[in-house]
N, CA, C and O atoms as a MOPAC input file, in Angstrom:
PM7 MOZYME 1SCF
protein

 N     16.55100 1     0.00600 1    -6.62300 1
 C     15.92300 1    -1.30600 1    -6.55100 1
 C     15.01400 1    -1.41900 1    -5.33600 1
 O     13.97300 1    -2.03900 1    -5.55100 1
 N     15.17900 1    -0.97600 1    -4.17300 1
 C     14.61400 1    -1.20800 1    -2.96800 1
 C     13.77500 1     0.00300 1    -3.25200 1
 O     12.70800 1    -0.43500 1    -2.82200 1
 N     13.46700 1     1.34500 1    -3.71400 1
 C     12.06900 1     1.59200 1    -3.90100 1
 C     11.46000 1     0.93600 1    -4.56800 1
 O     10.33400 1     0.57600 1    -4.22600 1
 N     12.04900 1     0.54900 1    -5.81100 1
 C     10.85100 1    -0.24500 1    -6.77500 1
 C     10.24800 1    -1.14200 1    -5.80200 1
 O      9.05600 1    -0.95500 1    -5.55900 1
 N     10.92900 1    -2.19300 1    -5.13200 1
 C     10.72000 1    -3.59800 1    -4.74100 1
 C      9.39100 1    -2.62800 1    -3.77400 1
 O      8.27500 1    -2.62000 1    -4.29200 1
 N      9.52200 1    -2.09100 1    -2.82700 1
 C      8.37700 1    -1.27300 1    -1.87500 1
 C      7.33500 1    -0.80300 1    -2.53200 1
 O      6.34500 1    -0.74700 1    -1.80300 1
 N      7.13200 1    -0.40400 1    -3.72400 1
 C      6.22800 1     0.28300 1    -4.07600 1
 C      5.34500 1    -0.99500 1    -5.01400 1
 O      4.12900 1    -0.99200 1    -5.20300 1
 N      6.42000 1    -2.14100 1    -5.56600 1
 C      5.43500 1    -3.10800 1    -5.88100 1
 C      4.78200 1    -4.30600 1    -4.39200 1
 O      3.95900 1    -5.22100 1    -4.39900 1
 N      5.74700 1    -3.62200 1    -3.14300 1
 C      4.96300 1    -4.38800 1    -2.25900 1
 C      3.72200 1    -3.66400 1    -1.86100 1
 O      2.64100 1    -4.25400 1    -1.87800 1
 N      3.81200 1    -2.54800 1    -1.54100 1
 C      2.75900 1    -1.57500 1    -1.65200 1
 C      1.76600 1    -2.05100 1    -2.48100 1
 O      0.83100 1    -2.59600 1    -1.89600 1
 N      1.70700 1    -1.99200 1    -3.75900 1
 C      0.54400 1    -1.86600 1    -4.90900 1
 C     -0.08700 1    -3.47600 1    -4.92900 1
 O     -1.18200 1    -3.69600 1    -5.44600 1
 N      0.85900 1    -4.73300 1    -4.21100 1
 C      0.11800 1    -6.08500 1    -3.63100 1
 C     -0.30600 1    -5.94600 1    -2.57600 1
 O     -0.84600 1    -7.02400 1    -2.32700 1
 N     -0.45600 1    -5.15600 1    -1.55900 1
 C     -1.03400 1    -5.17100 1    -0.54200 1
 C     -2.41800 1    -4.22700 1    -1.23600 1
 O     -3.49100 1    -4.82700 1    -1.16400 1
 N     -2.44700 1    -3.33700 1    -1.64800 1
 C     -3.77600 1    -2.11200 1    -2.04300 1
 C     -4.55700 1    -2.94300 1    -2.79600 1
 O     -5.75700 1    -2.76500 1    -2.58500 1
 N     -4.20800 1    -4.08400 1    -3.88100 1
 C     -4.36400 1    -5.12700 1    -4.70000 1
 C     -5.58800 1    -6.05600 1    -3.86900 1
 O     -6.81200 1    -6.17600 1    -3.93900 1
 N     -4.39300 1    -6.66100 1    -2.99700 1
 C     -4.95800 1    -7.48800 1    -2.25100 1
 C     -6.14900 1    -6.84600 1    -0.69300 1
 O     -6.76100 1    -7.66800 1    -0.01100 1
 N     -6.21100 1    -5.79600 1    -0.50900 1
 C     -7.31400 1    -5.45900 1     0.23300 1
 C     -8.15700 1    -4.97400 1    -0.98300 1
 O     -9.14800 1    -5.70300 1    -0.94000 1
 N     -8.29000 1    -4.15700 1    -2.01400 1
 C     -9.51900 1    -4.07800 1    -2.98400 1
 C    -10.21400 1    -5.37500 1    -3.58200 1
 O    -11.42200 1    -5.57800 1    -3.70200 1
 N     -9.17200 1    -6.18800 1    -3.92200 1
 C     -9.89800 1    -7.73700 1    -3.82000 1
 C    -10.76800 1    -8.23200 1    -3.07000 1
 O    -11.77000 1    -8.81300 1    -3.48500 1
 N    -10.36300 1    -7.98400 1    -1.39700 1
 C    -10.62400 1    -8.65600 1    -0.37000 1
 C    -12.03800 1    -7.99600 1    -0.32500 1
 O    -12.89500 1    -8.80400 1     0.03200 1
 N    -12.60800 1    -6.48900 1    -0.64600 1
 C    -13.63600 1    -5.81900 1    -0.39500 1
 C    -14.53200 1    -6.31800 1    -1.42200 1
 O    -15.74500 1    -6.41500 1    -1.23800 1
 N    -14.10900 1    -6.54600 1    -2.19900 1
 C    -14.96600 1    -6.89600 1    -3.90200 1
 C    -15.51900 1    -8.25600 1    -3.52500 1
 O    -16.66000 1    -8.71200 1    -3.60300 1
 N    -14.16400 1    -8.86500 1    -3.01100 1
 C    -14.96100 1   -10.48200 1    -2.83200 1
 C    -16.26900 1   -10.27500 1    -1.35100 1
 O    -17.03200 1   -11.19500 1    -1.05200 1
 N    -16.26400 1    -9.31400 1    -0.83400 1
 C    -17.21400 1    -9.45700 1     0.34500 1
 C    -17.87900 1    -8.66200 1     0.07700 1
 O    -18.65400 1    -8.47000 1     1.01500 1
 N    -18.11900 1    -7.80200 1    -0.99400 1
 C    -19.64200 1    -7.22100 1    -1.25300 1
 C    -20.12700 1    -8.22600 1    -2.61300 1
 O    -21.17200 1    -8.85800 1    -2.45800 1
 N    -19.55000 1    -8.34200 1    -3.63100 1
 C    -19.97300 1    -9.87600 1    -4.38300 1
 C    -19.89800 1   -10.93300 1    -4.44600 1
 O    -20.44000 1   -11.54800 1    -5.36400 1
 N    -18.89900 1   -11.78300 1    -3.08600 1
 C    -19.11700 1   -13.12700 1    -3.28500 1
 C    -17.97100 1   -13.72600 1    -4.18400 1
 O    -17.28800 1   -14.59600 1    -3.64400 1
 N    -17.68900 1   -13.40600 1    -5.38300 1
 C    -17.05100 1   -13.90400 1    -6.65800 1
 C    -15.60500 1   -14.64300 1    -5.85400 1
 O    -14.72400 1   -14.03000 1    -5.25000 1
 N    -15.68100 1   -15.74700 1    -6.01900 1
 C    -14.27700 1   -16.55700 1    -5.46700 1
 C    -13.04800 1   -16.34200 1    -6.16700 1
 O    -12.01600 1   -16.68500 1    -5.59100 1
 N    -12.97500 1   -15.83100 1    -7.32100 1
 C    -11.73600 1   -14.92600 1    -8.16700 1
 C    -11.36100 1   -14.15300 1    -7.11200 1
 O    -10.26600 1   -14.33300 1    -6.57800 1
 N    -12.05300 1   -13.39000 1    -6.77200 1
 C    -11.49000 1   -12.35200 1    -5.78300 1
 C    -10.95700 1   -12.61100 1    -4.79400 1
 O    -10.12500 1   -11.80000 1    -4.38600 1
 N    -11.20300 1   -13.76800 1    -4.05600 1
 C    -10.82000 1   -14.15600 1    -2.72200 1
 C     -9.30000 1   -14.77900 1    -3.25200 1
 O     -8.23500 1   -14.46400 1    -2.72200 1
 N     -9.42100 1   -15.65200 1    -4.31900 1
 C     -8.55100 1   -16.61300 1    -4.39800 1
 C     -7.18500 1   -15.19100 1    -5.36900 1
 O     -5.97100 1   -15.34900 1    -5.23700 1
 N     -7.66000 1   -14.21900 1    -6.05700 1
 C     -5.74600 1   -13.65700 1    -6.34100 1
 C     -5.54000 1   -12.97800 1    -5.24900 1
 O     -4.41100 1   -12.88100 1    -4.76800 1
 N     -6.80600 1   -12.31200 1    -4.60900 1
 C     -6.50800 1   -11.25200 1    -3.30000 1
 C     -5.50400 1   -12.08500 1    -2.54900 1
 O     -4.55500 1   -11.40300 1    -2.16300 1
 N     -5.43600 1   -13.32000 1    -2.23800 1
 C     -4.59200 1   -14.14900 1    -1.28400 1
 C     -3.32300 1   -14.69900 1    -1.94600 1
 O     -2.29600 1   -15.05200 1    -1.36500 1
 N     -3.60700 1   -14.71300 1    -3.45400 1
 C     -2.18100 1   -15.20600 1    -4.13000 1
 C     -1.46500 1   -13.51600 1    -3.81400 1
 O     -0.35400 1   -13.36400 1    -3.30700 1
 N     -2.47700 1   -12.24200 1    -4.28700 1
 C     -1.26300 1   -10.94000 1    -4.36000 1
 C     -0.84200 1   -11.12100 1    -2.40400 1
 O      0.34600 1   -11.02500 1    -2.09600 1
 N     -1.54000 1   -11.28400 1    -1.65700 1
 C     -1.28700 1   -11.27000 1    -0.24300 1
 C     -0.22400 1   -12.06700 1     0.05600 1
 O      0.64000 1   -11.59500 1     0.79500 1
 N     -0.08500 1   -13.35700 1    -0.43100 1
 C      1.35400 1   -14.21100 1    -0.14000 1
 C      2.41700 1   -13.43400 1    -1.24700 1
 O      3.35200 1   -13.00000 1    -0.57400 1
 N      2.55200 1   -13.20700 1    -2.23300 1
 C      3.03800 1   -12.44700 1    -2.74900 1
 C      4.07400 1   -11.14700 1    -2.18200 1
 O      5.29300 1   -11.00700 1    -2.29000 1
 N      3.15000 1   -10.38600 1    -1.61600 1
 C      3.33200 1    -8.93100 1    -0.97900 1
 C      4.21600 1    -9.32100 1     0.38200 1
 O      5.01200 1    -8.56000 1     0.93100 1
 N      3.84900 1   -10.87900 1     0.86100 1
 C      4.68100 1   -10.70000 1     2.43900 1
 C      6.46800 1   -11.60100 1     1.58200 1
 O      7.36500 1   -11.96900 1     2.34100 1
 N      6.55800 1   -11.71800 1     0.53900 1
 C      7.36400 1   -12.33800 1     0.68400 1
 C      8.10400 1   -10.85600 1    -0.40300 1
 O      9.32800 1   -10.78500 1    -0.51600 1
 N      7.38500 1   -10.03100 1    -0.94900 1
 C      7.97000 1    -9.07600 1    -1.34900 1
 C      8.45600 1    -8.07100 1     0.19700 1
 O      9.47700 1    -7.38300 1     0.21700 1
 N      7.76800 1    -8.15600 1     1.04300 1
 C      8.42400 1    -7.46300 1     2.09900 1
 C      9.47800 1    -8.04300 1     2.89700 1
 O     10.37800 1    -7.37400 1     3.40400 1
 N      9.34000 1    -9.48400 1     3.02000 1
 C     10.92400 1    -9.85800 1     3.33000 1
 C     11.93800 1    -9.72900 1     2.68200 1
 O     13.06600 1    -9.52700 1     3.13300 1
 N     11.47900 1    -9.88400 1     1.07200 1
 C     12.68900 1    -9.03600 1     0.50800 1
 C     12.75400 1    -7.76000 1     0.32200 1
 O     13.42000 1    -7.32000 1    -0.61500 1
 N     12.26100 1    -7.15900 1     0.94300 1
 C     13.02300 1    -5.57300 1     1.47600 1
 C     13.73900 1    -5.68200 1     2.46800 1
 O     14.92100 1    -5.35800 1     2.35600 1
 N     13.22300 1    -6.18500 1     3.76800 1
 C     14.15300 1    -6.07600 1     4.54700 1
 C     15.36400 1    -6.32000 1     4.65300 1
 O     16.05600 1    -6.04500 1     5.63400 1
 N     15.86900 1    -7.07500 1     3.24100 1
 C     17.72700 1    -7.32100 1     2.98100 1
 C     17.48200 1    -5.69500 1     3.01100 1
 O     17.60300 1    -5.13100 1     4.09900 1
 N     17.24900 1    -5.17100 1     2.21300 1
 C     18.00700 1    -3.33400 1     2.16400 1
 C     17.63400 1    -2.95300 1     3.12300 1
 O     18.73500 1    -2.87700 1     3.66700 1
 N     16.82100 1    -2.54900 1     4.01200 1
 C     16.14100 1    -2.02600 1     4.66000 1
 C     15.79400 1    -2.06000 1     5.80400 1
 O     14.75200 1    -2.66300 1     5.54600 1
 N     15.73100 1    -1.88700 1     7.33300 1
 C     15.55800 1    -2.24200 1     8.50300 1
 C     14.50800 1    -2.58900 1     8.63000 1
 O     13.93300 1    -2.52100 1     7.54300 1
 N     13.64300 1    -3.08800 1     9.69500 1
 C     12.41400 1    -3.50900 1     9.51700 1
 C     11.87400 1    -2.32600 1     9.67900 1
 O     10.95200 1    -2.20700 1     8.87300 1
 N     12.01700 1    -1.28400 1    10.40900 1
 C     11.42400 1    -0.40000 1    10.70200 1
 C     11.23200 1     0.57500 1     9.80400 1
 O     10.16400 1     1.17700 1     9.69000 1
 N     12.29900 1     0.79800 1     9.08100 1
 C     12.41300 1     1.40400 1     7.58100 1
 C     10.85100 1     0.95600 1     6.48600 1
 O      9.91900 1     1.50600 1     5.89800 1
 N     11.38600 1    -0.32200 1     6.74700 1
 C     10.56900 1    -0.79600 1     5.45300 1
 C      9.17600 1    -0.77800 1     5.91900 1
 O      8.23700 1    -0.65400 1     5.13200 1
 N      8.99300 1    -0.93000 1     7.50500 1
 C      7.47100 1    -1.18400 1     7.63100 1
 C      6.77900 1    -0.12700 1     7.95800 1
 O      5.55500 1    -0.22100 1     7.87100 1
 N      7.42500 1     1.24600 1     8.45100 1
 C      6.98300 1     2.54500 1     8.47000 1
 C      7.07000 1     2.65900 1     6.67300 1
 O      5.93900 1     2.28100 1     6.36600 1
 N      7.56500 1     2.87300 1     5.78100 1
 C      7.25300 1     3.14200 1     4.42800 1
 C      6.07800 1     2.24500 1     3.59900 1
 O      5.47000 1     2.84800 1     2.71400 1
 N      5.80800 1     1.11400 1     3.80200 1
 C      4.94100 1     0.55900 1     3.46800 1
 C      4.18100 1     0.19600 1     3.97200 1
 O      3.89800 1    -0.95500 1     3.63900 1
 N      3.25500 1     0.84500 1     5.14400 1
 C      2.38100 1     1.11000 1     5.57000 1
 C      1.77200 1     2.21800 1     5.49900 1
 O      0.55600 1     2.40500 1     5.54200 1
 N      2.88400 1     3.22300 1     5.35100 1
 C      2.30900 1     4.93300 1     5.07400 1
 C      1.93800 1     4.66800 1     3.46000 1
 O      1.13200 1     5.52600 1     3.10300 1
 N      2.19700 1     3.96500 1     2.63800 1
 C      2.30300 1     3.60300 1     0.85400 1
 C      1.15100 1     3.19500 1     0.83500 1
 O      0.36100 1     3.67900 1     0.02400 1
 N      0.63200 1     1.87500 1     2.01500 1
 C     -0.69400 1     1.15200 1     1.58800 1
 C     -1.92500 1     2.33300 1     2.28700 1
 O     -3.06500 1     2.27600 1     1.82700 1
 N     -1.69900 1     3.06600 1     3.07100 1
 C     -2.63600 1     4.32100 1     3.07800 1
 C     -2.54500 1     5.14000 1     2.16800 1
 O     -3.64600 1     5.36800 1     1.66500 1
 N     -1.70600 1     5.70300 1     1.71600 1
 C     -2.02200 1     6.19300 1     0.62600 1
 C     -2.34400 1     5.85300 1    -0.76700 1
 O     -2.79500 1     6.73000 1    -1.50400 1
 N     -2.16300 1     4.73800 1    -1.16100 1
 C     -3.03100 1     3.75100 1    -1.89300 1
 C     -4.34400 1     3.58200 1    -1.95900 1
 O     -5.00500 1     3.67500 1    -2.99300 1
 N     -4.88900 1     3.25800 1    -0.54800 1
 C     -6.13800 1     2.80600 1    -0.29100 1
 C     -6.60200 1     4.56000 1    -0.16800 1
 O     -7.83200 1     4.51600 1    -0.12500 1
 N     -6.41600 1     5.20100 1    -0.13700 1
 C     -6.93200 1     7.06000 1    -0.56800 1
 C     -6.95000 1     6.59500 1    -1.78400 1
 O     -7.99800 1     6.02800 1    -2.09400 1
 N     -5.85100 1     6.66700 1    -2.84700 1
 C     -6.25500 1     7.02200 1    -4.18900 1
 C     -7.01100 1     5.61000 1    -4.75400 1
 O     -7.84600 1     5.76700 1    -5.64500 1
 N     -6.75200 1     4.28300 1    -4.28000 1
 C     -7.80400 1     3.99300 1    -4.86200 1
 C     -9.66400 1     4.06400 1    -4.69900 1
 O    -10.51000 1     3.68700 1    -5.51000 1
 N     -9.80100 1     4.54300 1    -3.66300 1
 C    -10.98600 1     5.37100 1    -3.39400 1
 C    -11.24900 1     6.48700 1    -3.87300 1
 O    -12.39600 1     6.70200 1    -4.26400 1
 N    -10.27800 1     7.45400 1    -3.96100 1
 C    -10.60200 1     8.37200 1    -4.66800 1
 C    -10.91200 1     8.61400 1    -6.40200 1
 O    -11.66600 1     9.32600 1    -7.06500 1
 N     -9.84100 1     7.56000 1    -6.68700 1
 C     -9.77900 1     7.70400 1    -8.08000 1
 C    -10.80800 1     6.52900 1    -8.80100 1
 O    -11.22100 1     6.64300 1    -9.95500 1
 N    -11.18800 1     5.20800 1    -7.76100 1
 C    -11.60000 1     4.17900 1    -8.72200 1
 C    -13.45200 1     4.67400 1    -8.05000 1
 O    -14.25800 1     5.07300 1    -8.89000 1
 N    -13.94100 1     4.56200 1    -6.37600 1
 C    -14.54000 1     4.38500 1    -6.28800 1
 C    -15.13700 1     5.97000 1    -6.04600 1
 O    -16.22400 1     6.16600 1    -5.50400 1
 N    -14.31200 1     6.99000 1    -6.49900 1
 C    -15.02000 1     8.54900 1    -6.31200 1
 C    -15.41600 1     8.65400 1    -5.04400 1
 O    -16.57600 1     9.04700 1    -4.92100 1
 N    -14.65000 1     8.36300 1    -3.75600 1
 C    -14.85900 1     8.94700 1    -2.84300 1
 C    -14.44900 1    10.51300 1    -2.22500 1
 O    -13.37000 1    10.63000 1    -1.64500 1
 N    -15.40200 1    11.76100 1    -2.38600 1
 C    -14.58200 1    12.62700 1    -1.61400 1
 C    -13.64400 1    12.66000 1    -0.44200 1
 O    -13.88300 1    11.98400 1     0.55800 1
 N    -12.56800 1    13.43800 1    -0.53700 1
 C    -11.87300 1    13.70400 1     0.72500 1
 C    -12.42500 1    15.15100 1     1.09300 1
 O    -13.03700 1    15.94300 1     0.37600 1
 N    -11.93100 1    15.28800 1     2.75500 1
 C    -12.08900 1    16.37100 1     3.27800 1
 C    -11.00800 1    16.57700 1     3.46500 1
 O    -10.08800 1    15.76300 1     3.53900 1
 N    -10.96400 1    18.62500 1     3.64800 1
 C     -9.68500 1    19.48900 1     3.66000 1
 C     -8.84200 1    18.57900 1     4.63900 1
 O     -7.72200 1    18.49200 1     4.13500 1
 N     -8.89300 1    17.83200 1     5.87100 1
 C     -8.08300 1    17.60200 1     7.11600 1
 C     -7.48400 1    16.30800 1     6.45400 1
 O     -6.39900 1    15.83600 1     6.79600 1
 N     -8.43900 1    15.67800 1     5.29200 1
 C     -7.84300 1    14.28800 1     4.89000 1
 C     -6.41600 1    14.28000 1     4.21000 1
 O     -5.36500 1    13.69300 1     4.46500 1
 N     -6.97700 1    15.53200 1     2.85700 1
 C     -6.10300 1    16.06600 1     2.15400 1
 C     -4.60500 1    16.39200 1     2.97600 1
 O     -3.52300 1    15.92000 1     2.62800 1
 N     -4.78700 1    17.16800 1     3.96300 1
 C     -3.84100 1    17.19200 1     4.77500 1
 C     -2.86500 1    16.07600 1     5.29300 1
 O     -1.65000 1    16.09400 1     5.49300 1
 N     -4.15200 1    14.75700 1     5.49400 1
 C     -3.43300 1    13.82700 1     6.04500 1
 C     -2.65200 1    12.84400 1     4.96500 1
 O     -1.96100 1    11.87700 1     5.28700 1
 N     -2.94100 1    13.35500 1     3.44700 1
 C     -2.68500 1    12.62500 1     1.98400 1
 C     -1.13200 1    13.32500 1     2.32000 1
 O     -0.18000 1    12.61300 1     2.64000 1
 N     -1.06800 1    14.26600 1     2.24300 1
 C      0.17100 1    15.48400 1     1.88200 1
 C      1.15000 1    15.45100 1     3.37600 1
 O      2.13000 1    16.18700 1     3.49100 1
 N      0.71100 1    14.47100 1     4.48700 1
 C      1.84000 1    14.60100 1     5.49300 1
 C      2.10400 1    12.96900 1     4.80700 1
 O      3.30800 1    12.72300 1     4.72600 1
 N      1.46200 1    12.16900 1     4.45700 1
 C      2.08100 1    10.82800 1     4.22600 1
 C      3.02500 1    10.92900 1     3.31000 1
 O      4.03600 1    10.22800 1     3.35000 1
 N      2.79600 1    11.81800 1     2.38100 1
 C      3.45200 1    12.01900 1     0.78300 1
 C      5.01800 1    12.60500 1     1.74000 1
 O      6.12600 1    12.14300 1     1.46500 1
 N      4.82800 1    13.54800 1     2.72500 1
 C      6.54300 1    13.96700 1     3.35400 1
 C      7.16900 1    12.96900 1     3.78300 1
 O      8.37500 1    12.74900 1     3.67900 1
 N      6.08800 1    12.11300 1     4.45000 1
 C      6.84900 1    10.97900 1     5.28000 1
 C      7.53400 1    10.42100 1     4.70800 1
 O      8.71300 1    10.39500 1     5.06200 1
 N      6.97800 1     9.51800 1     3.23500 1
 C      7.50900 1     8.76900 1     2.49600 1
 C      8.88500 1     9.18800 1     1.58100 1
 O      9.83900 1     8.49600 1     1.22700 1
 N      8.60700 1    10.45100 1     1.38300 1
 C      9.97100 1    11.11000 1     0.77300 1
 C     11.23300 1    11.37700 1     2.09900 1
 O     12.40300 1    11.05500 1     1.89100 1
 N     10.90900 1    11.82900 1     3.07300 1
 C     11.66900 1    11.59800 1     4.13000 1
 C     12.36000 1    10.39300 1     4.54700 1
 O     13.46700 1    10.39800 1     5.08500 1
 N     11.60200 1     9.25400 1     4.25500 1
 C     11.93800 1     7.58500 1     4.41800 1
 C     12.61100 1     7.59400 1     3.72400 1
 O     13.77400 1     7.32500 1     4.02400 1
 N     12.29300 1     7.87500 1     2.55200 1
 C     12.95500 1     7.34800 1     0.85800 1
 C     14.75700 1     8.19900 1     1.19800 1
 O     15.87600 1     7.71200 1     1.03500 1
 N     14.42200 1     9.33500 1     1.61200 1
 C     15.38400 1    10.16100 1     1.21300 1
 C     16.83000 1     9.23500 1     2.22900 1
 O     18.03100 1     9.19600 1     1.96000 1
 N     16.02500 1     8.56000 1     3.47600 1
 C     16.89100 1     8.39700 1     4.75800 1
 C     17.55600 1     9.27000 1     5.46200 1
 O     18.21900 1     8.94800 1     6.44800 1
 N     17.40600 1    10.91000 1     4.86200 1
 C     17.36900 1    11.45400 1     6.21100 1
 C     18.01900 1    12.16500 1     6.05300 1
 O     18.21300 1    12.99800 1     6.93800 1
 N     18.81100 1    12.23200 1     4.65600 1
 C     20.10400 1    12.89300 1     3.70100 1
 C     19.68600 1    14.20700 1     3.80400 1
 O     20.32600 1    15.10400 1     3.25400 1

């Protein structure tokens, strides 16, 4: 339950900053106005992590989640290349997060 709950706080925060970029290169007030509904959303999905989770737990994992988010949704929506050192830096977040996840087991 407490990954799911992280990974849908994760995917409202990546949500809510691709919104936030859309509404400031077009203007469109849709964008401003769910970017801020997924944004209240996402902080009250992260207080409910912290019942499972320490703060530190939860806010080192879903911060390393919303970087790697904001990679693939660049990579995958807006075709941005990465470089070899990025890639690198994709594939130490991906340990981190399994390391978090794992707690250490």
């Amino acid at each position: 339950m407490s990954i799911f709950l992280a990974l849908v706080t994760i995917a409202l925060y990546v949500s809510c900053d691709s919104l936030a970029s859309d509404w400031g290169k077009t203007g469109r007030t849709l964008s401003i106005v769910v970017g801020t509904i997924s944004a209240l959303i996402g902080y009250l999905a992260f207080a409910w992590l912290n019942k499972y989770w320490s703060l530190a737990q939860a806010g080192a994992f879903v911060n390393v989640g919303i970087a790697l988010g904001a990679v693939a949704v660049g990579y995958f929506f807006f075709k941005e290349e990465l470089t070899t050192i990025q890639w690198w830096g994709v594939a130490l977040g991906l340990v981190s997060i399994f390391m978090l996840a794992s707690g250490g087991k």
